[in-house]
């Protein structure tokens, strides 16, 4: 690295920062100055406070306590660091290297400046003084061996920041395609949200109902009270046995707590050993025990990971700006001779059985557009996350009475359908200019609506049935209720499609590319959606609970328990709903033909 170039790049970065502040005006300067002073005072306060806290930790505190302390600090830091990273995923450098490729300068200097610029953030400003203050306080209280925490913290920060810089460079290389970019950002965001929910899910899964020891104590108290009332036991003996039962409970609780503590300690050590961020807590624990080799190995390991990540990040950045990715693909494509592909039919060339050709074409084309849209795939992942959380939260309550599981299965399908509102309730908004093909085609409009309704059916009904199967495993329901779910789900889907067709025809909204929200929806569209969610949808779905209600009433009256009454009623209800759907979709097709020019003008309108 050329030091003259490094100084020039450093001066350029500083000049850009100063110019940015000057363009912000006097108010911006004052606010940023105040925030800078507050941040500096906060960092100083954290350094002093944690230095004193490290000194005041009792010497008899076990190394396990120190490991847990540093584990908590590492987890909090990584959580906040990841949250800040989500806002700048696509940014890989502060100075764009393509502006320096034509100059005889050292690009490594610009890369180093970019890396150092990434360190100037609020998270590090808070964490670095806190970690150094705690390390120095522990060194004063426990001896010079704890000074190894300082290089351990530095190596940890090098590893985290270098891996982050490498990740940003890699994302910059794969986000050239805008569809892929939106997919990656949304996937990372959903993953982060799911990881943030893991403690809550673990807490709900670990809840096993009432304390077994308390229940035993209550039963023992009842036995003793009964013996005392029957004059089979003297009162002093009653007091002695009751105190013995209490001591036994306390001993068992202490034993369980000890086993749980050992389990947590062993698994935490294993997780720290397998995950590189856990090497800092392991090194702190070993240093508290007076061992020098584990902290040194942890420091070298994290420094090696950080150095390797920086080298890989530098190579990736150079390959981005020198066009090596594109050139490599072109050379590979030119070097490999083309082989004639086997004659296979594409998805859009297939024909769905028992359907007319126009209906099949509309259904397959709509399904293909859904599969290609990143926002639709992200919405499906959101459904899965929501269903997992709902299943964990309400799975235990479903065992309380017999009808809880069927009701929960019905509610799960209702939630899935409500999640489809943005797509099914505005079917032509996602087509945008493509809706013109429907207007100019000679296809019956009811066939267009039917194909649009069929496209998401496999995914929606499939997710609902998988969720019902998982619910059946967690909280089993009767066979009659289980068999009735299939016709019940189909009936719910058909009625939902009829309502969604009305919304799509009467209140179309243009949906911009890369989003599922309408661009400046009209007041009519907003009111229709609110009325759909709060009034129409619940009132339409409520009659579909009749088979379940009749089954419960029949069970209470003591007859019909040996017959699949709920399934038979659900099948009859499905026949009635199918007849209503066939009658209504013909009328909706005529309404679509009357309003198709207005819909086309709406979905093709460009934002101002």
PDB file of N, CA and C in Angstrom, residues 72 75-76 79 190-207 264 388-389 392-393:
ATOM      1  N   UNK A  72     -23.688 -12.459  26.867  1.00  0.00           N
ATOM      2  CA  UNK A  72     -24.753 -11.478  26.738  1.00  0.00           C
ATOM      3  C   UNK A  72     -24.314 -10.240  25.972  1.00  0.00           C
ATOM      4  N   UNK A  75     -24.063 -11.154  22.224  1.00  0.00           N
ATOM      5  CA  UNK A  75     -25.371 -11.320  21.591  1.00  0.00           C
ATOM      6  C   UNK A  75     -26.030  -9.966  21.355  1.00  0.00           C
ATOM      7  N   UNK A  76     -25.991  -9.091  22.348  1.00  0.00           N
ATOM      8  CA  UNK A  76     -26.594  -7.757  22.190  1.00  0.00           C
ATOM      9  C   UNK A  76     -25.887  -6.978  21.080  1.00  0.00           C
ATOM     10  N   UNK A  79     -26.808  -8.393  17.639  1.00  0.00           N
ATOM     11  CA  UNK A  79     -28.185  -8.050  17.288  1.00  0.00           C
ATOM     12  C   UNK A  79     -28.279  -6.611  16.785  1.00  0.00           C
ATOM     13  N   UNK A 190     -36.405 -10.993   6.711  1.00  0.00           N
ATOM     14  CA  UNK A 190     -37.291 -11.981   7.333  1.00  0.00           C
ATOM     15  C   UNK A 190     -36.491 -12.911   8.242  1.00  0.00           C
ATOM     16  N   UNK A 191     -35.291 -13.312   7.800  1.00  0.00           N
ATOM     17  CA  UNK A 191     -34.446 -14.159   8.645  1.00  0.00           C
ATOM     18  C   UNK A 191     -34.088 -13.463   9.944  1.00  0.00           C
ATOM     19  N   UNK A 192     -33.779 -12.176   9.857  1.00  0.00           N
ATOM     20  CA  UNK A 192     -33.447 -11.415  11.057  1.00  0.00           C
ATOM     21  C   UNK A 192     -34.640 -11.351  12.010  1.00  0.00           C
ATOM     22  N   UNK A 193     -35.827 -11.111  11.455  1.00  0.00           N
ATOM     23  CA  UNK A 193     -37.029 -11.057  12.293  1.00  0.00           C
ATOM     24  C   UNK A 193     -37.298 -12.414  12.948  1.00  0.00           C
ATOM     25  N   UNK A 194     -37.109 -13.498  12.172  1.00  0.00           N
ATOM     26  CA  UNK A 194     -37.336 -14.826  12.729  1.00  0.00           C
ATOM     27  C   UNK A 194     -36.339 -15.143  13.837  1.00  0.00           C
ATOM     28  N   UNK A 195     -35.074 -14.765  13.637  1.00  0.00           N
ATOM     29  CA  UNK A 195     -34.073 -14.989  14.683  1.00  0.00           C
ATOM     30  C   UNK A 195     -34.409 -14.174  15.935  1.00  0.00           C
ATOM     31  N   UNK A 196     -34.953 -12.980  15.726  1.00  0.00           N
ATOM     32  CA  UNK A 196     -35.327 -12.166  16.883  1.00  0.00           C
ATOM     33  C   UNK A 196     -36.476 -12.791  17.666  1.00  0.00           C
ATOM     34  N   UNK A 197     -37.287 -13.633  17.001  1.00  0.00           N
ATOM     35  CA  UNK A 197     -38.415 -14.283  17.667  1.00  0.00           C
ATOM     36  C   UNK A 197     -38.027 -15.613  18.325  1.00  0.00           C
ATOM     37  N   UNK A 198     -36.802 -16.092  18.082  1.00  0.00           N
ATOM     38  CA  UNK A 198     -36.415 -17.390  18.629  1.00  0.00           C
ATOM     39  C   UNK A 198     -36.496 -17.453  20.153  1.00  0.00           C
ATOM     40  N   UNK A 199     -36.020 -16.430  20.894  1.00  0.00           N
ATOM     41  CA  UNK A 199     -36.169 -16.521  22.360  1.00  0.00           C
ATOM     42  C   UNK A 199     -37.622 -16.667  22.802  1.00  0.00           C
ATOM     43  N   UNK A 200     -38.532 -15.922  22.138  1.00  0.00           N
ATOM     44  CA  UNK A 200     -39.944 -16.019  22.500  1.00  0.00           C
ATOM     45  C   UNK A 200     -40.501 -17.403  22.187  1.00  0.00           C
ATOM     46  N   UNK A 201     -40.133 -17.953  21.022  1.00  0.00           N
ATOM     47  CA  UNK A 201     -40.586 -19.295  20.664  1.00  0.00           C
ATOM     48  C   UNK A 201     -40.025 -20.331  21.639  1.00  0.00           C
ATOM     49  N   UNK A 202     -38.764 -20.170  22.003  1.00  0.00           N
ATOM     50  CA  UNK A 202     -38.159 -21.122  22.940  1.00  0.00           C
ATOM     51  C   UNK A 202     -38.840 -21.052  24.296  1.00  0.00           C
ATOM     52  N   UNK A 203     -39.198 -19.847  24.704  1.00  0.00           N
ATOM     53  CA  UNK A 203     -39.881 -19.695  25.994  1.00  0.00           C
ATOM     54  C   UNK A 203     -41.252 -20.366  25.968  1.00  0.00           C
ATOM     55  N   UNK A 204     -41.977 -20.224  24.836  1.00  0.00           N
ATOM     56  CA  UNK A 204     -43.285 -20.855  24.754  1.00  0.00           C
ATOM     57  C   UNK A 204     -43.177 -22.368  24.671  1.00  0.00           C
ATOM     58  N   UNK A 205     -42.147 -22.861  23.970  1.00  0.00           N
ATOM     59  CA  UNK A 205     -41.979 -24.307  23.857  1.00  0.00           C
ATOM     60  C   UNK A 205     -41.528 -24.937  25.166  1.00  0.00           C
ATOM     61  N   UNK A 206     -40.777 -24.181  25.963  1.00  0.00           N
ATOM     62  CA  UNK A 206     -40.272 -24.731  27.217  1.00  0.00           C
ATOM     63  C   UNK A 206     -41.280 -24.675  28.345  1.00  0.00           C
ATOM     64  N   UNK A 207     -42.456 -24.080  28.095  1.00  0.00           N
ATOM     65  CA  UNK A 207     -43.485 -23.999  29.143  1.00  0.00           C
ATOM     66  C   UNK A 207     -44.263 -25.318  29.180  1.00  0.00           C
ATOM     67  N   UNK A 264     -27.219 -26.020  30.850  1.00  0.00           N
ATOM     68  CA  UNK A 264     -26.977 -24.757  30.194  1.00  0.00           C
ATOM     69  C   UNK A 264     -25.487 -24.474  30.058  1.00  0.00           C
ATOM     70  N   UNK A 388     -46.000 -20.646  11.945  1.00  0.00           N
ATOM     71  CA  UNK A 388     -45.158 -21.285  12.966  1.00  0.00           C
ATOM     72  C   UNK A 388     -45.379 -20.628  14.325  1.00  0.00           C
ATOM     73  N   UNK A 389     -45.390 -19.287  14.329  1.00  0.00           N
ATOM     74  CA  UNK A 389     -45.585 -18.571  15.592  1.00  0.00           C
ATOM     75  C   UNK A 389     -46.973 -18.838  16.168  1.00  0.00           C
ATOM     76  N   UNK A 392     -47.125 -22.416  17.612  1.00  0.00           N
ATOM     77  CA  UNK A 392     -46.458 -22.535  18.903  1.00  0.00           C
ATOM     78  C   UNK A 392     -47.260 -21.849  19.997  1.00  0.00           C
ATOM     79  N   UNK A 393     -47.844 -20.683  19.652  1.00  0.00           N
ATOM     80  CA  UNK A 393     -48.556 -19.905  20.667  1.00  0.00           C
ATOM     81  C   UNK A 393     -49.863 -20.556  21.087  1.00  0.00           C
TER      82      UNK A 393
END
